Amino acid sequence: MATNTANHDAIDPGNGSKNTLKLENTEKRDTLIAIEKRYQAKWQKSKIFQATAPSASEVPIGSITPDELRQKYPKYFGIFAYPYTNGTLHVGHSFTVSKVEFTAGFSRMQGKRVLFPLGFHLTGMPIKACADKLAEDVRKFGKNFEHYVEEEPSHDRHGGSPAAPTQAQTKDDITKFTSSKSKAAAKTVKLKYQFQIMLALGIPREEIYKFADTAHWLQFFPPLLKQDLNDIGARIDWRRSFVTTDANPYYDAFVRWQMHRLKELDKIQYGIRYTVYSPKDGQPCMDHDRTEGEGVAPQDYTALKLRVKKWAPKAAELIRGKIPERANVYFVPATLRPETMYGQTCCFVGPKIMYGIFKVSENEYYVVTKRAAWNMAFQGTFFKSDSFPRNAKELSAVVDVSGSSVVGTLVTAPLSIHTQGVRILPMDSVLPTKGTGVVTSVPSDSPDDYATVRDLAKKAEYYNIEKEWAELEIPEIIQTPAYGNLTAKFLVENMKINSPKDAKQLAEAKDLAYKEGYYKGIMLMGDFKGEKVEAAKPKVKEALIKSGEAFEYAEPNGHVVSRSGDDCVVAYLGQWFLNYGENDPEWRQQVLDYVGSDMKSYAMETKNQFEKNLEWLNRWACARTYGLGSKLPWDPKFLVESLSDSTIYMAYYTIAHFLHSDIFGSQPGLFDIKADQMIDEVWDYVFCRREIDDDLLRQSGIKKADLESMRREFEYWYPLDMSVSGKDLIPNHLTFFLYIHVALFPREYWPKGVRANGHLLLNGEKMSKSTGNFLTLNDAVKKYGADASRIALADAGDGVEDANFEESVANSSILRLFTLKEWSEEVVKDEALRKGKADTFWDDLFENEMNVLVHEAKKHYEDTDYKLALKSALYDFTSSRDFYREATSAAGIGMHHDLVIRYLELQALLLTPIAPHWADYIWQEVLGKPSTIQNEVWPTVPGAKTALSAAREYVRSTSSNITSAEAAQQKKKDKGKNIAFDPKLPKKLSIFAAAKYPAWQEKYIDLVRDAFDGTTLDDKDLNPKIAKMGEMKKAMPFVQGLKKRLMGGEDAQTVFDRKLAFDELQTLKEMAAGLKRTTGCHSVDIVAVDEGGKSGRLILEGQAKREPLPPVADSAVPGNPSFYFENVA
C-alpha cells in the first residue's frame, strides 16, 4: 500500500490538467485540508461508515418478515457502478459517486442505517490486452525500453479511409432503436506503444515492466481508488470490497452460481448468431472490450447474387485466364429492403473504388470490397467457423478490379421485371466503408437511385455509358397513401432535388420514403401482392434465400476497435448468450412492466431510454476466451464476459465482509467460511431462493447461525435503493442489471431505483487530456480540498443532461468555507451578542427564514436535487445570516446570541451531506458538541409562519427597489442626463404606503379568484381574459403579485379579501433605520397615504399630516409602496 500511495503523485503528472485553473495563494485551502484530514482519520478510526443489519439478538431470526424488519429499522443501500480499475478516477467518475455519497449522508440524517460499499471491476479485456502489449514492448525494447529509438511522426497526406458511419450519422433501419454514445472517442489513445501510454500516465519507466503481469494491475490500482475516495470523505464501508475475476475465489463462486442458475432457467442458451467479433483476439468483442464503437451492433442485410451474363470489355480483359470460363461470378449488393427487388433497373458501383473477385468455391466467385469480403470470411462464406482467419492476409482476391472497369457489365437481377438483365452503372456516392460497395438500384422507391439514374441518362456521354442502360422501365412496386405508386419520383420532384449531389435533401427524402413505404405501403407485385410491406419484407427475404438468389450478410453498423487495437467484423458463430429481448418475450415484459410501474427512475428521460432499449435489445454473448474473469462453469474454455458478471454484484456486497477481509479473498472474514463451502445451494439460501435444511448444512459445512446471519444481511439491505450510473450504461449494464434481478430474485428484492446522470464537462468544455482540460479526483482534492470539490460537484447539476464542474465554484468555495469558519470561531466568543429574549422583529424574521430554508433543503435532498439543496443549505442560508446581521446592526440592537448559535447548528447540519468535514469541525470544535455530526439527525423545526415569510419578502423587494432606484439616478448623472435628485448631495427618502387598493383592481381580484383551483393558476387561460379588459400594462403586474402570494402559501381568503399577511406600516417602521443607513439619507419618512393619494400621515412623527404629496404617492398599493428621493438643505 505504501508503494502504491507513493506512486499516486506520479499518476497523470499534470500534462492533462495544464489548462485548468491555477491557484496562487493556498493558505486558506491548506487550513481547510488539514481539518479534512483530521476528521477523515477520526471517521476511519471510529468505523462510523461500517453498516450492519439488525442482529439476531436485536430481532430474533424469523420473528418478523424482512419487510417488517426494514420498516422497523429504516435503511438505505446505494451504489454507483463499480469502476473498471485500470487507472485512477477523474472528476467525471466523482460526479457519479457524489450522487450516492450525498444521498447516503442525508439518509444517515433521516435515521436510517446506510450501506455504501464499493468493489473493483477487473473482468474483461482491457487489462489483459494492455499487459500483453507491454510484454511485447519489453520483448522488443528491453525491460526498461532502453532500446527504443524515438520515431519521426508520420503524416498521411491523403488521410485514412473514413470510418463507417454510425447509426447516429445514418439511420438505415428505422425498425431498430439507436443508442448514441459519446465516451468512445474520448477514450482513444494515439500513442503507438503501451509503454508510452504508461509513461504518459506518470508511471515511472523502471516500474512499467511490472504491468506486463496482469496480477500487478490488480494489486496496484484498487488501493489508489480507495485512497482517492477516502480523501474526498466518501462514506464507504470498505469491509465489503472485492475484486472481480477468479482472483477472488468467493466472488468467482458467486458468478458461477449466477451462471448455473441462469442456464437452468433457460436464460443462457447456446446457438449460432451474428456478433461483433475481433479476428485478432479470436472472440466476440462486446461493449466493454472496445476502445471505439461502444453501442455498435451487427446490422443485418440481404445479400443478393447478381450473376454476370456479359463482362464489360475492360473487366473481361482483366479477368481473362484468372477465373474459369464456366464459373459463376456474382456482384453482391447488400440491401435492407429485399421487398423492393422487383423494381431493380441497374446496379451501382463506385467508379473509384477497388473491388476484389473472391473465390467461394471452384464454380462461384463474389465481387465485393475487401472490407465486405473480410466480414463474409467470418460468416461461413470463405472459411468455416472452426478455422476463422486471424489476419487479413489469409484472404486474398483472385483479381482486383476498379469500379470504373466493370461499368457496363450485364448481370441478372433476382425478382426484377427486367429478366434480360440490368447493367452495372457508376455512382459517385457509393461508400467503400458500408455494405459491400455494390448497390442495387430501385428508382421507384429510392430517391438516391432515382436522382442518379435520371442524371446518368441526361449525361450518358459524360459517364461513358449507353443512355438506354439508365432508361429501363421503372415499375410500380409499392403503393403508398402519401406519395402514390412511385414514391421516389414524387419526392424528388416535389422537393426540387436537381442532382445526386443534393445530399441533405436526398437524406431527408430517403427517410420519408422508407417510413412511408415500410409502415403504410402495400405490395403491388410479386408473390405477396396486396400484403403490407411490413409483413411482406421478411417473406420476400426468406424466398430469395431459399431460392439460392440471396444469403444473409451482416457487418458492424459503425466502426469498432477492440482493446487489442483490432478492427472488428461481424461473425456468425456458435456462442453462449443471454436470451434477452424478443426471444423470451415473457422475461422482457416482466422487466418492461417493472420499469413502467414500481421502479423509480428519477427522470422521465431515463425511464424512456430504458423502455426503448428493452424493445430493441436482443441476445447478448456472455462468454469469451480472452481476458480476465470467471470460467463458464459448464464450458471452462470460456470466460464470463465483463457485462455479464457485473449484473447483481450488489447482492454480493451484502455478505462480502462475512466471507473475506481483503479484496482478494485470501484473508478470512467475520465467519470462518472457505470459498469451496460457498456451493450453489448456499447462494440460493442466502438470496431467498430456498430454505435451510439438514442437507444444506451437511453439504456446505457452514454453521446454521452463520447462514442465517448472511441471509439476514441480504434480506435487510435488499432491495437496492438506488444505483447511480452514467446514462451511457442504460443500453447495456443497467438494462442487464434489471433483467438478471428479475430472473433470479423474488420480486420484493428487485431494485427500487436507478438514477442516470449525464457526462461531466469541465469549465464548460469536454474533458480531454490532449487539450489540457482534465482533472482527476486526486488533482481536484489536492487543488481545492474535499469539501470545496464536493460543493462544486453538487453545484454541477442533477439532470440527465450533461453537467458542468466549474473550478471557479470550487475555488470560491474555499474562501466561503474559510471565511465562514473564521466568523464562526469569532462569533461564539463574542460577549457583545444580545442576550435575554429573542423577540424583536428582526429576530422573528431570521428564525422564520432559517426554518423555511431547513424545510426547503430537506425537500431538495429528498428529491436528490443537490444543486438546489446546496442553494438552500449554503448560499441562501448564509444570505439570511448576512441580512440578519446587517439589519440588527442598522437597527442598533445587534444579533442575538441564541439565534447565532442556532444558526451555526443548523448551518452545520444542513451542510453535512455535502460538506461533512467543515460541518463536523463546526459541530465539535466550534460548538463543542461531544460527538461527530455524522451521527446527527436532520433538525426538526417549526413550519413557516406565513406573515413572517411575507414580511421578509416585502423587506427584500422594497429594499432592493429603493437602492436600485438610487443607483439608477447615479448612472444617469454619470452620463450627463437630467436627474430628479443628486444621490451624492444631502437627501431625504419618503416611502408611501397605501391602506386600500384602488377600485380598478376589484375586477381582477374576481378574475383570479375564479381561476384559482386551490393550488395552481393557469396563465394560458387567465392572460387572454386580462388582455380583453384593455389594461394589460398595469393589470398584469398586479395579477402576478396576487399569484406570487397564492403560490407562496398565503391563505387564499386573505389574498382575495385584499389583506396583507403582515402589518405593512409596522414593517416599514422597522426598516427605516436600515434604509437610512444604506441610502445615506438624512431622514426617512414613512407616509400612510389617504384615499385619493393627495395627503397622508407621517408614521414616525406622531401621525403628523403631510400634504400635498408628490404624484408618485398615488401609485402606492398595499404591499407595494412607492417612494420618493429629494435633496434637502
PDB file of C-alpha atoms in Angstrom, residues 53-66 68-69 72-73 685 705 708-709 711-712 715:
ATOM      1  CA  ALA A  53     -28.213  -5.256   9.613  1.00  0.00           C
ATOM      2  CA  PRO A  54     -30.088  -5.722  12.909  1.00  0.00           C
ATOM      3  CA  SER A  55     -28.578  -8.745  14.610  1.00  0.00           C
ATOM      4  CA  ALA A  56     -30.394 -11.854  15.770  1.00  0.00           C
ATOM      5  CA  SER A  57     -30.147 -10.562  19.346  1.00  0.00           C
ATOM      6  CA  GLU A  58     -31.893  -7.319  18.323  1.00  0.00           C
ATOM      7  CA  VAL A  59     -34.561  -9.102  16.294  1.00  0.00           C
ATOM      8  CA  PRO A  60     -34.680 -12.922  16.525  1.00  0.00           C
ATOM      9  CA  ILE A  61     -34.418 -14.727  13.183  1.00  0.00           C
ATOM     10  CA  GLY A  62     -37.860 -15.449  11.765  1.00  0.00           C
ATOM     11  CA  SER A  63     -39.726 -13.349  14.323  1.00  0.00           C
ATOM     12  CA  ILE A  64     -40.822 -10.760  11.750  1.00  0.00           C
ATOM     13  CA  THR A  65     -40.837 -10.575   7.958  1.00  0.00           C
ATOM     14  CA  PRO A  66     -37.986  -8.877   6.058  1.00  0.00           C
ATOM     15  CA  GLU A  68     -41.330  -5.517   8.718  1.00  0.00           C
ATOM     16  CA  LEU A  69     -37.647  -5.552   9.662  1.00  0.00           C
ATOM     17  CA  LYS A  72     -38.794  -1.077  11.991  1.00  0.00           C
ATOM     18  CA  TYR A  73     -35.156  -0.244  11.186  1.00  0.00           C
ATOM     19  CA  TYR A 685     -30.441 -19.885   0.602  1.00  0.00           C
ATOM     20  CA  ALA A 705     -26.186 -19.344  12.687  1.00  0.00           C
ATOM     21  CA  GLU A 708     -28.901 -17.189   8.988  1.00  0.00           C
ATOM     22  CA  SER A 709     -26.767 -14.106   9.618  1.00  0.00           C
ATOM     23  CA  ARG A 711     -29.419 -14.223   4.879  1.00  0.00           C
ATOM     24  CA  ARG A 712     -30.438 -11.578   7.415  1.00  0.00           C
ATOM     25  CA  GLU A 715     -32.984  -9.627   3.457  1.00  0.00           C
TER      26      GLU A 715
END
